[in-house]
CSV table of C-alpha atoms in Angstrom, one decimal:
chain,number,residue,atom,x,y,z
A,327,UNK,CA,122.9,61.8,140.6
A,328,UNK,CA,124.4,61.1,144.0
A,329,UNK,CA,128.1,61.5,144.4
A,330,UNK,CA,129.0,62.6,140.9
A,331,UNK,CA,132.4,61.5,139.7
A,332,UNK,CA,135.1,62.8,137.4
A,333,UNK,CA,136.4,60.6,134.7
A,334,UNK,CA,139.9,60.6,133.2
A,335,UNK,CA,140.7,58.7,130.0
A,336,UNK,CA,144.4,58.2,129.6
A,337,UNK,CA,146.0,58.1,126.2
A,338,UNK,CA,149.3,56.8,125.0
A,339,UNK,CA,151.9,57.2,127.8
A,340,UNK,CA,149.4,57.9,130.5
A,341,UNK,CA,148.5,54.7,132.4
A,342,UNK,CA,148.3,55.9,136.0
A,343,UNK,CA,148.0,59.0,138.1
A,344,UNK,CA,150.2,60.0,141.0
A,345,UNK,CA,148.3,60.8,144.2
A,346,UNK,CA,145.4,58.6,143.2
A,347,UNK,CA,144.4,56.8,146.5
A,348,UNK,CA,141.8,54.2,147.6
A,349,UNK,CA,142.3,52.5,144.3
A,350,UNK,CA,140.0,49.7,143.1
A,351,UNK,CA,139.8,48.2,139.7
A,352,UNK,CA,136.1,47.6,138.7
A,353,UNK,CA,134.9,45.5,135.8
A,354,UNK,CA,131.8,46.8,134.1
A,355,UNK,CA,129.7,44.8,131.7
A,356,UNK,CA,127.9,46.9,129.1
A,357,UNK,CA,125.3,46.3,126.4
A,358,UNK,CA,127.9,47.3,123.8
A,359,UNK,CA,130.6,44.8,124.8
A,360,UNK,CA,133.6,45.2,127.0
A,361,UNK,CA,135.3,48.6,127.7
A,362,UNK,CA,139.0,49.0,127.0
A,363,UNK,CA,139.9,47.7,130.4
A,364,UNK,CA,138.6,47.5,134.0
A,365,UNK,CA,138.0,51.0,135.3
A,366,UNK,CA,140.1,52.3,138.3
A,367,UNK,CA,138.1,54.1,140.9
A,368,UNK,CA,139.6,56.1,143.8
A,369,UNK,CA,140.3,59.5,145.2
A,370,UNK,CA,142.4,62.3,143.6
A,371,UNK,CA,142.7,65.8,145.1
A,372,UNK,CA,139.8,65.0,147.4
A,373,UNK,CA,137.4,64.0,144.6
A,374,UNK,CA,136.0,60.7,143.4
A,375,UNK,CA,137.7,59.8,140.2
A,376,UNK,CA,137.3,57.0,137.6
A,377,UNK,CA,140.4,56.4,135.4
A,378,UNK,CA,140.3,54.3,132.2
A,379,UNK,CA,143.4,53.5,130.1
A,380,UNK,CA,142.1,54.2,126.6
A,381,UNK,CA,144.0,51.4,124.9
A,382,UNK,CA,144.1,49.1,127.9
A,383,UNK,CA,146.9,48.7,130.4
A,384,UNK,CA,148.8,46.5,127.9
A,385,UNK,CA,148.1,49.1,125.1
A,386,UNK,CA,146.6,46.2,123.0
A,387,UNK,CA,143.8,48.1,121.3
A,388,UNK,CA,144.1,49.9,118.0
A,389,UNK,CA,142.3,53.3,117.7
A,390,UNK,CA,139.8,51.8,115.2
A,391,UNK,CA,139.1,49.0,117.7
A,392,UNK,CA,138.2,51.3,120.6
A,393,UNK,CA,134.7,50.6,121.8
A,394,UNK,CA,133.7,54.2,122.6
A,395,UNK,CA,130.1,53.3,123.5
A,396,UNK,CA,131.2,50.7,126.0
A,397,UNK,CA,133.8,53.1,127.5
A,398,UNK,CA,131.4,56.0,128.0
A,399,UNK,CA,128.5,53.8,129.1
A,400,UNK,CA,130.8,52.3,131.8
A,401,UNK,CA,131.8,55.7,132.9
A,402,UNK,CA,128.2,56.8,133.1
A,403,UNK,CA,127.2,53.7,134.9
A,404,UNK,CA,129.8,54.5,137.6
A,405,UNK,CA,128.4,58.0,138.0
A,406,UNK,CA,130.9,60.0,135.9
A,407,UNK,CA,129.6,63.5,135.0
A,408,UNK,CA,132.9,65.1,133.7
A,409,UNK,CA,135.6,63.5,131.5
A,410,UNK,CA,139.1,64.9,131.0
A,411,UNK,CA,140.6,63.1,128.0
A,412,UNK,CA,144.4,63.1,127.6
A,413,UNK,CA,145.5,62.3,124.1
A,414,UNK,CA,148.7,62.2,122.1
A,415,UNK,CA,148.4,64.2,118.8
A,416,UNK,CA,150.5,65.3,115.9
A,417,UNK,CA,150.9,69.0,115.1
A,418,UNK,CA,149.6,70.4,111.8
A,419,UNK,CA,150.9,73.9,112.4
A,420,UNK,CA,154.4,75.2,113.2
A,421,UNK,CA,153.3,77.1,116.3
A,422,UNK,CA,152.2,73.9,118.0
A,423,UNK,CA,155.5,72.3,119.1
A,424,UNK,CA,156.2,69.0,120.6
A,425,UNK,CA,155.2,68.9,124.3
A,426,UNK,CA,152.8,71.8,123.9
A,427,UNK,CA,149.1,71.3,124.9
A,428,UNK,CA,146.3,72.3,122.6
A,429,UNK,CA,142.9,72.8,124.3
A,430,UNK,CA,140.9,71.9,121.2
A,431,UNK,CA,137.3,73.2,120.6
A,432,UNK,CA,136.5,71.6,117.3
A,433,UNK,CA,136.7,68.2,115.5
A,434,UNK,CA,136.8,67.2,111.8
A,435,UNK,CA,135.7,63.6,111.2
A,436,UNK,CA,138.0,61.6,108.8
A,437,UNK,CA,136.8,58.2,110.1
A,438,UNK,CA,134.2,55.7,108.8
A,439,UNK,CA,132.9,54.9,112.3
A,440,UNK,CA,129.9,57.1,112.7
A,441,UNK,CA,127.5,54.2,113.5
A,442,UNK,CA,129.7,53.2,116.4
A,443,UNK,CA,129.7,56.8,117.8
A,444,UNK,CA,126.1,56.9,118.9
A,445,UNK,CA,124.0,55.2,121.5
A,446,UNK,CA,120.8,55.8,119.6
A,447,UNK,CA,118.9,53.8,117.0
A,448,UNK,CA,117.2,50.5,117.7
A,449,UNK,CA,113.8,52.3,118.0
A,450,UNK,CA,114.9,55.6,119.7
A,451,UNK,CA,116.0,58.5,117.5
A,452,UNK,CA,117.8,61.4,119.2
A,453,UNK,CA,119.9,64.2,117.7
A,454,UNK,CA,122.2,66.1,120.1
A,455,UNK,CA,123.6,69.5,119.3
A,456,UNK,CA,127.2,69.2,118.4
A,457,UNK,CA,128.2,72.5,116.9
A,458,UNK,CA,130.3,73.1,120.0
A,459,UNK,CA,131.6,69.5,120.5
A,460,UNK,CA,133.7,70.2,123.6
A,461,UNK,CA,132.4,71.4,126.9
A,462,UNK,CA,133.6,75.0,127.1
A,463,UNK,CA,133.4,75.3,130.8
A,464,UNK,CA,135.6,72.3,131.3
A,465,UNK,CA,137.9,73.3,128.5
A,466,UNK,CA,138.5,76.8,130.0
A,467,UNK,CA,139.1,75.3,133.4
A,468,UNK,CA,141.8,73.1,131.9
A,469,UNK,CA,143.2,76.1,130.1
A,470,UNK,CA,143.6,78.1,133.3
A,471,UNK,CA,145.0,75.1,135.1
A,472,UNK,CA,147.5,74.3,132.4
A,473,UNK,CA,148.7,78.0,132.5
A,474,UNK,CA,149.2,77.9,136.3
A,475,UNK,CA,151.1,74.6,135.9
A,476,UNK,CA,153.6,76.3,133.6
A,477,UNK,CA,152.6,74.3,130.5
A,478,UNK,CA,152.9,75.8,127.0
A,479,UNK,CA,149.2,75.8,126.2
A,480,UNK,CA,147.1,77.0,123.2
A,481,UNK,CA,143.5,78.2,123.5
A,482,UNK,CA,141.4,76.5,121.0
A,483,UNK,CA,142.0,74.4,117.9
A,484,UNK,CA,140.6,71.8,115.4
A,485,UNK,CA,141.4,68.2,116.0
A,486,UNK,CA,141.3,66.1,112.7
A,487,UNK,CA,140.2,62.6,113.7
A,488,UNK,CA,141.6,60.0,111.3
A,489,UNK,CA,141.1,56.2,111.5
A,490,UNK,CA,144.7,54.9,111.3
A,491,UNK,CA,146.5,52.8,112.4
A,492,UNK,CA,148.9,54.1,109.7
A,493,UNK,CA,149.8,57.7,110.0
A,494,UNK,CA,148.9,60.2,107.3
A,495,UNK,CA,150.4,60.2,103.8
A,496,UNK,CA,152.3,63.4,103.1
A,497,UNK,CA,149.6,64.5,100.7
A,498,UNK,CA,146.9,64.1,103.4
A,499,UNK,CA,149.1,65.9,106.0
A,500,UNK,CA,149.8,68.8,103.7
A,501,UNK,CA,146.1,69.1,102.9
A,502,UNK,CA,145.2,69.3,106.6
A,503,UNK,CA,148.1,71.8,107.2
A,504,UNK,CA,147.0,74.0,104.3
A,505,UNK,CA,143.4,73.9,105.4
A,506,UNK,CA,144.5,75.4,108.7
A,507,UNK,CA,143.6,72.6,110.9
A,508,UNK,CA,145.6,72.3,114.1
A,509,UNK,CA,146.3,68.8,115.4
A,510,UNK,CA,145.6,65.2,114.3
A,511,UNK,CA,144.7,62.1,116.2
A,512,UNK,CA,142.8,58.9,116.0
A,513,UNK,CA,140.6,58.6,119.1
A,514,UNK,CA,138.8,61.6,120.5
A,515,UNK,CA,135.8,62.2,118.2
A,516,UNK,CA,134.0,59.0,119.1
A,517,UNK,CA,134.5,59.7,122.8
A,518,UNK,CA,133.2,63.3,122.4
A,519,UNK,CA,130.1,62.2,120.5
A,520,UNK,CA,129.2,59.4,123.0
A,521,UNK,CA,130.0,61.7,126.0
A,522,UNK,CA,127.6,64.4,124.6
A,523,UNK,CA,124.8,61.8,124.2
A,524,UNK,CA,125.5,60.5,127.7
A,525,UNK,CA,125.3,64.1,129.1
A,526,UNK,CA,128.9,64.0,130.3
A,527,UNK,CA,130.9,67.2,130.1
A,528,UNK,CA,134.0,66.3,128.0
A,529,UNK,CA,137.2,68.2,127.1
A,530,UNK,CA,140.5,67.1,125.6
A,531,UNK,CA,144.1,67.8,126.6
A,532,UNK,CA,145.7,67.3,123.2
A,533,UNK,CA,149.4,66.7,124.0
A,534,UNK,CA,151.7,67.2,121.0
A,535,UNK,CA,154.3,64.5,120.4
A,536,UNK,CA,155.7,65.6,117.0
A,537,UNK,CA,155.0,67.4,113.8
A,538,UNK,CA,152.9,65.4,111.4
A,539,UNK,CA,154.7,64.5,108.2
A,540,UNK,CA,153.8,67.8,106.4
A,541,UNK,CA,156.9,69.3,108.0
A,542,UNK,CA,159.7,67.7,106.1
A,543,UNK,CA,162.5,69.6,107.8
A,544,UNK,CA,161.8,67.9,111.2
A,545,UNK,CA,163.5,64.5,111.6
A,546,UNK,CA,161.4,62.5,114.0
A,547,UNK,CA,162.5,59.1,115.4
A,548,UNK,CA,160.6,56.7,117.7
A,549,UNK,CA,163.0,57.5,120.5
A,550,UNK,CA,162.1,61.2,120.3
A,551,UNK,CA,158.3,60.4,120.2
A,552,UNK,CA,158.6,58.2,123.3
A,553,UNK,CA,160.6,60.8,125.2
A,554,UNK,CA,157.9,63.4,124.3
A,555,UNK,CA,155.2,61.0,125.4
A,556,UNK,CA,156.8,60.6,128.8
A,557,UNK,CA,157.3,64.4,129.2
A,558,UNK,CA,153.7,65.0,128.1
A,559,UNK,CA,152.4,62.4,130.6
A,560,UNK,CA,154.2,64.1,133.5
A,561,UNK,CA,152.6,67.5,132.4
A,562,UNK,CA,149.2,65.9,132.0
A,563,UNK,CA,149.3,64.4,135.5
A,564,UNK,CA,150.0,67.8,137.0
A,565,UNK,CA,147.2,69.5,135.1
A,566,UNK,CA,144.7,66.8,135.7
A,567,UNK,CA,145.3,66.7,139.5
A,568,UNK,CA,145.0,70.5,139.8
A,569,UNK,CA,141.9,70.6,137.5
A,570,UNK,CA,140.0,67.9,139.3
A,571,UNK,CA,140.1,69.9,142.5
A,572,UNK,CA,138.4,72.8,140.7
A,573,UNK,CA,135.5,71.0,139.1
A,574,UNK,CA,132.1,71.9,140.6
A,575,UNK,CA,130.7,69.5,143.2
A,576,UNK,CA,127.5,69.1,141.2
A,577,UNK,CA,126.8,68.9,137.5
A,578,UNK,CA,125.1,72.0,136.1
A,579,UNK,CA,126.7,72.8,132.8
A,580,UNK,CA,125.0,72.9,129.4
A,581,UNK,CA,126.5,69.5,128.5
A,582,UNK,CA,124.7,67.9,131.4
A,583,UNK,CA,121.3,68.5,129.8
A,584,UNK,CA,122.3,67.7,126.2
A,585,UNK,CA,119.4,65.3,125.6
A,586,UNK,CA,116.7,67.6,126.9
A,587,UNK,CA,115.4,68.6,123.4
A,588,UNK,CA,117.1,65.8,121.4
A,589,UNK,CA,114.5,63.1,121.2
A,590,UNK,CA,112.4,62.7,118.0
A,591,UNK,CA,110.8,59.5,119.1
A,592,UNK,CA,108.0,59.9,121.6
A,593,UNK,CA,108.7,58.1,124.9
A,594,UNK,CA,105.6,56.0,124.5
A,595,UNK,CA,107.2,54.3,121.5
A,596,UNK,CA,110.6,53.6,123.1
A,597,UNK,CA,111.3,49.8,122.9
A,598,UNK,CA,111.8,48.3,126.4
A,599,UNK,CA,115.0,46.5,125.3
A,600,UNK,CA,116.6,49.7,124.1
A,601,UNK,CA,115.5,51.5,127.2
A,602,UNK,CA,117.0,48.8,129.4
A,603,UNK,CA,120.3,49.0,127.5
A,604,UNK,CA,120.5,52.8,127.8
A,605,UNK,CA,119.1,53.1,131.4
A,606,UNK,CA,122.2,54.9,132.8
A,607,UNK,CA,121.8,57.5,130.0
A,608,UNK,CA,118.0,57.8,129.9
A,609,UNK,CA,117.3,57.5,133.6
A,610,UNK,CA,116.2,61.1,134.2
A,611,UNK,CA,113.9,61.0,131.1
A,612,UNK,CA,112.0,57.9,132.1
């Protein structure tokens, strides 16, 4: 693809990027409905970048209302080949403290949204490999960058994806803590699944805002969480700007060919309507 771009999806507290020039908001229509917002294109650290506020600029979209297919389809349509996801999470273990970064490498699905986390169906069956759900090359690049930026960062971890919008009960939180899972959030699994199917390299900066409710000796208020969100956003901006400059000029990682051996439906049987809907994703296989 000519002029491959880098996508950044901003979570709670991250609605813009410093140093982002030549900005232009672009509305993208998708076969799956509207994305969270218009997408902001421009230049960051000398690279072409597409930024999307995950919950919209007004933060008016619940986690369970996020249209991951539309968001990722729009990114792919605009030429995005890598996505850095910035997400607020709760900590499930005492060594992950507020304002730490966890470079997760696994997910656990606690949602009921699986049918909304795939582009396939409607006459085309494909099963992508998802044993390693995060692009390791991008994750390790973010790890190195976060270390050089002076962040307190952890290498690897499991993200429990719950549906929300209410936070966990204490019983749920204790179960996740005792099982040894690392952080909990409401948004990233659907993004990761759709990005893998779209052959976009995807990795998450999981930014800890607070301890989940398993830790009863920590008194957390909304003011504390908001302060941590702001501190996390400042750190994320530094890491993203430095990481963007180090991403290869051309896609060539394993994630960029995730569909190569994924199709079970022979191409001759692919419905024209489904092919038309998925053209940005299927283009090199047509």
